[in-house]
């Protein structure tokens, strides 16, 4: 009986296959219906349903037995995804181009703010269009959230917020002043670097003429560090990577390349106090030695006078 049933099925297959390719049901009374995001298959009065995301239903448009197509996004979600991709592309390009010398905080804060706004637009979508769920939580990789996290981590690691106004609206006043002093110092270095000095490694002219500008830059940098440390309530504070890198470059040029040194105003008092402390024990022991020697001399002289007087008295008595 089984062999006959199988043979009958083989005979019926040529007539059934065209209907399957046309999307018709294989057996009467068994049909496919899609209602409210649920796939419901009715087989002999028995119901079995699987929950489906709305975007997954588009994969069935080509037919139940056909090759599933790529799930289609809602038009609004597609627009949000495109906007985030374009803003991410602009920010990534800016970060790479500003990596050396490091100027990413001052050059890329506009692009970073745009990425933040586009990601917030995705997060704030309503539940009806499900864009947030579709773009941020639909798979294990979560590429949109992963890219956004990379940008945020890079921005935090660079401490860009410490050189910008609130909400990344622009450079802070302290940062603008520092960059102006930095550009002034670099211009002074270039102006005083003459060809003869370069060949003989004689940078005394640079040290002399640029001393004031370098001191102003260094003082402002220290002031920014103190102000930031005060705001952080004792925690370790870092200025943004742009300012730290610029200051490191300037210090290497000044100290290592030009071999300049900034005279410290406290040098004379420190040397005087050090010499006083160094010679204090010597003076103490020397004065003690002289005082004890003088006292001993007085005692010896007194004994001699007393002995001479006694000898004179003895001679007088004998006479």
Short mmCIF file of C-alpha atoms in Angstrom, two decimals, residues 59-270:
data_model
loop_
_atom_site.label_atom_id
_atom_site.label_comp_id
_atom_site.label_asym_id
_atom_site.label_seq_id
_atom_site.Cartn_x
_atom_site.Cartn_y
_atom_site.Cartn_z
CA UNK A 59 10.39 38.14 2.87
CA UNK A 60 7.27 36.13 2.00
CA UNK A 61 6.15 38.47 -0.79
CA UNK A 62 7.82 36.35 -3.46
CA UNK A 63 5.89 33.21 -2.45
CA UNK A 64 5.95 30.71 0.37
CA UNK A 65 8.25 28.31 -1.48
CA UNK A 66 10.31 30.98 -3.25
CA UNK A 67 13.69 32.38 -2.15
CA UNK A 68 13.02 34.92 0.67
CA UNK A 69 13.81 38.49 -0.20
CA UNK A 70 15.67 40.88 2.11
CA UNK A 71 13.30 42.32 4.72
CA UNK A 72 12.23 45.82 3.77
CA UNK A 73 12.48 48.68 6.29
CA UNK A 74 9.71 51.13 6.89
CA UNK A 75 10.37 54.27 4.77
CA UNK A 76 10.74 56.41 7.88
CA UNK A 77 13.22 53.93 9.39
CA UNK A 78 15.14 53.80 6.12
CA UNK A 79 15.39 57.59 6.12
CA UNK A 80 16.67 57.63 9.72
CA UNK A 81 19.23 54.93 8.94
CA UNK A 82 20.50 56.84 5.90
CA UNK A 83 20.81 60.07 7.89
CA UNK A 84 22.79 58.31 10.64
CA UNK A 85 25.04 56.62 8.06
CA UNK A 86 25.83 59.92 6.32
CA UNK A 87 26.58 61.76 9.57
CA UNK A 88 28.77 58.85 10.75
CA UNK A 89 30.70 58.94 7.48
CA UNK A 90 31.41 62.65 7.87
CA UNK A 91 32.51 62.24 11.50
CA UNK A 92 34.78 59.27 10.72
CA UNK A 93 36.48 61.21 7.92
CA UNK A 94 36.98 64.24 10.16
CA UNK A 95 38.47 62.16 12.99
CA UNK A 96 40.95 60.45 10.70
CA UNK A 97 42.03 63.63 8.93
CA UNK A 98 42.47 65.40 12.30
CA UNK A 99 44.46 62.60 13.91
CA UNK A 100 47.94 64.12 13.34
CA UNK A 101 48.54 66.70 14.60
CA UNK A 102 45.64 66.08 16.95
CA UNK A 103 42.92 68.64 16.24
CA UNK A 104 39.85 66.40 16.35
CA UNK A 105 38.03 68.18 19.20
CA UNK A 106 38.25 71.61 17.57
CA UNK A 107 37.58 70.36 14.03
CA UNK A 108 34.95 67.64 14.52
CA UNK A 109 32.56 68.84 17.22
CA UNK A 110 29.97 69.86 14.59
CA UNK A 111 30.04 66.37 13.04
CA UNK A 112 29.92 64.69 16.46
CA UNK A 113 26.88 66.74 17.45
CA UNK A 114 25.13 65.71 14.23
CA UNK A 115 25.76 62.00 14.94
CA UNK A 116 24.36 62.44 18.46
CA UNK A 117 21.20 64.09 17.09
CA UNK A 118 20.64 61.43 14.44
CA UNK A 119 21.02 58.62 16.97
CA UNK A 120 18.59 60.37 19.32
CA UNK A 121 16.11 60.60 16.44
CA UNK A 122 16.30 56.83 16.06
CA UNK A 123 15.89 56.24 19.80
CA UNK A 124 12.94 58.63 20.08
CA UNK A 125 10.82 57.01 17.34
CA UNK A 126 7.37 55.87 18.38
CA UNK A 127 6.50 52.25 19.01
CA UNK A 128 4.10 52.17 16.07
CA UNK A 129 6.83 52.31 13.41
CA UNK A 130 9.27 50.28 15.50
CA UNK A 131 12.35 52.02 14.06
CA UNK A 132 14.28 51.90 17.32
CA UNK A 133 13.61 48.19 17.72
CA UNK A 134 14.34 47.44 14.09
CA UNK A 135 17.59 49.44 13.84
CA UNK A 136 19.01 48.96 17.33
CA UNK A 137 17.82 45.58 18.64
CA UNK A 138 16.94 43.38 15.68
CA UNK A 139 20.15 41.32 15.65
CA UNK A 140 23.06 40.28 17.83
CA UNK A 141 25.60 42.61 16.20
CA UNK A 142 23.52 45.81 16.55
CA UNK A 143 25.71 47.72 14.11
CA UNK A 144 24.07 51.12 14.55
CA UNK A 145 24.45 51.01 18.32
CA UNK A 146 28.00 49.66 17.95
CA UNK A 147 29.08 52.53 15.68
CA UNK A 148 27.47 55.09 17.98
CA UNK A 149 29.28 53.59 20.99
CA UNK A 150 32.61 53.79 19.17
CA UNK A 151 32.15 57.50 18.50
CA UNK A 152 31.08 58.21 22.08
CA UNK A 153 34.00 56.26 23.55
CA UNK A 154 36.46 58.08 21.27
CA UNK A 155 35.02 61.46 22.24
CA UNK A 156 35.19 60.65 25.96
CA UNK A 157 38.73 59.24 25.73
CA UNK A 158 39.86 62.43 23.98
CA UNK A 159 38.27 64.52 26.80
CA UNK A 160 36.83 66.85 24.18
CA UNK A 161 34.12 68.05 26.58
CA UNK A 162 36.84 69.73 28.69
CA UNK A 163 37.67 72.10 25.84
CA UNK A 164 34.17 72.79 24.55
CA UNK A 165 31.12 74.65 25.72
CA UNK A 166 28.15 72.75 27.07
CA UNK A 167 26.39 70.47 24.56
CA UNK A 168 29.37 70.78 22.17
CA UNK A 169 28.20 74.19 20.98
CA UNK A 170 31.72 75.50 20.35
CA UNK A 171 35.19 76.00 21.80
CA UNK A 172 35.40 77.35 25.33
CA UNK A 173 36.97 80.75 26.01
CA UNK A 174 40.02 79.15 27.63
CA UNK A 175 40.56 76.92 24.61
CA UNK A 176 40.34 79.85 22.20
CA UNK A 177 42.92 81.78 24.25
CA UNK A 178 45.27 78.78 24.40
CA UNK A 179 45.10 78.20 20.65
CA UNK A 180 45.86 81.88 20.02
CA UNK A 181 48.91 81.73 22.31
CA UNK A 182 50.02 78.46 20.72
CA UNK A 183 49.82 79.92 17.21
CA UNK A 184 51.73 82.98 18.42
CA UNK A 185 54.50 80.79 19.85
CA UNK A 186 54.76 78.72 16.66
CA UNK A 187 54.93 81.89 14.58
CA UNK A 188 57.70 83.25 16.81
CA UNK A 189 59.69 80.03 16.48
CA UNK A 190 59.45 80.08 12.69
CA UNK A 191 60.28 83.76 12.44
CA UNK A 192 63.48 83.43 14.49
CA UNK A 193 64.70 80.21 12.91
CA UNK A 194 67.29 81.56 10.51
CA UNK A 195 69.33 79.37 8.17
CA UNK A 196 72.59 80.03 10.00
CA UNK A 197 71.06 79.02 13.31
CA UNK A 198 69.73 75.80 11.83
CA UNK A 199 73.14 74.78 10.48
CA UNK A 200 75.04 75.54 13.67
CA UNK A 201 72.29 74.38 16.02
CA UNK A 202 72.44 77.80 17.65
CA UNK A 203 68.95 78.62 18.85
CA UNK A 204 69.86 81.35 21.33
CA UNK A 205 67.96 83.90 19.24
CA UNK A 206 64.81 81.78 19.47
CA UNK A 207 65.21 81.37 23.22
CA UNK A 208 65.71 85.10 23.69
CA UNK A 209 63.00 86.46 21.40
CA UNK A 210 60.31 83.84 22.13
CA UNK A 211 60.77 83.58 25.88
CA UNK A 212 57.82 85.86 26.68
CA UNK A 213 55.36 84.12 24.34
CA UNK A 214 56.36 80.68 25.61
CA UNK A 215 55.96 81.76 29.24
CA UNK A 216 52.48 83.14 28.49
CA UNK A 217 51.46 79.88 26.84
CA UNK A 218 52.83 77.76 29.68
CA UNK A 219 51.15 79.93 32.32
CA UNK A 220 47.76 79.75 30.61
CA UNK A 221 48.06 75.97 30.26
CA UNK A 222 48.79 75.63 33.99
CA UNK A 223 45.85 77.89 34.80
CA UNK A 224 43.49 75.75 32.71
CA UNK A 225 44.69 72.65 34.53
CA UNK A 226 44.12 74.25 37.94
CA UNK A 227 40.64 75.42 37.01
CA UNK A 228 39.68 72.02 35.65
CA UNK A 229 41.11 70.22 38.68
CA UNK A 230 39.02 72.45 40.94
CA UNK A 231 35.85 71.64 39.00
CA UNK A 232 36.56 67.89 39.15
CA UNK A 233 36.65 68.01 42.98
CA UNK A 234 40.05 66.37 43.39
CA UNK A 235 39.69 63.71 40.70
CA UNK A 236 42.37 63.35 38.05
CA UNK A 237 41.70 65.92 35.35
CA UNK A 238 42.84 65.98 31.74
CA UNK A 239 42.45 68.74 29.22
CA UNK A 240 41.30 67.72 25.76
CA UNK A 241 43.76 65.84 23.60
CA UNK A 242 44.14 68.83 21.25
CA UNK A 243 45.54 71.09 23.98
CA UNK A 244 47.68 68.38 25.60
CA UNK A 245 49.25 67.40 22.28
CA UNK A 246 49.89 71.03 21.31
CA UNK A 247 51.56 71.72 24.67
CA UNK A 248 53.69 68.58 24.41
CA UNK A 249 54.90 69.64 20.95
CA UNK A 250 55.78 73.12 22.22
CA UNK A 251 57.64 71.81 25.26
CA UNK A 252 59.67 69.36 23.17
CA UNK A 253 60.69 72.13 20.78
CA UNK A 254 61.57 74.53 23.58
CA UNK A 255 63.45 72.14 25.87
CA UNK A 256 64.85 69.45 23.57
CA UNK A 257 65.21 70.99 20.12
CA UNK A 258 66.06 74.59 21.04
CA UNK A 259 67.59 73.65 24.41
CA UNK A 260 66.06 76.72 26.03
CA UNK A 261 65.46 77.09 29.75
CA UNK A 262 63.06 79.41 31.48
CA UNK A 263 64.69 81.12 34.50
CA UNK A 264 62.73 80.47 37.63
CA UNK A 265 62.00 83.50 39.84
CA UNK A 266 62.34 81.36 42.97
CA UNK A 267 65.85 80.15 42.17
CA UNK A 268 67.74 82.75 44.26
CA UNK A 269 65.70 82.27 47.47
CA UNK A 270 65.90 78.49 47.15
#
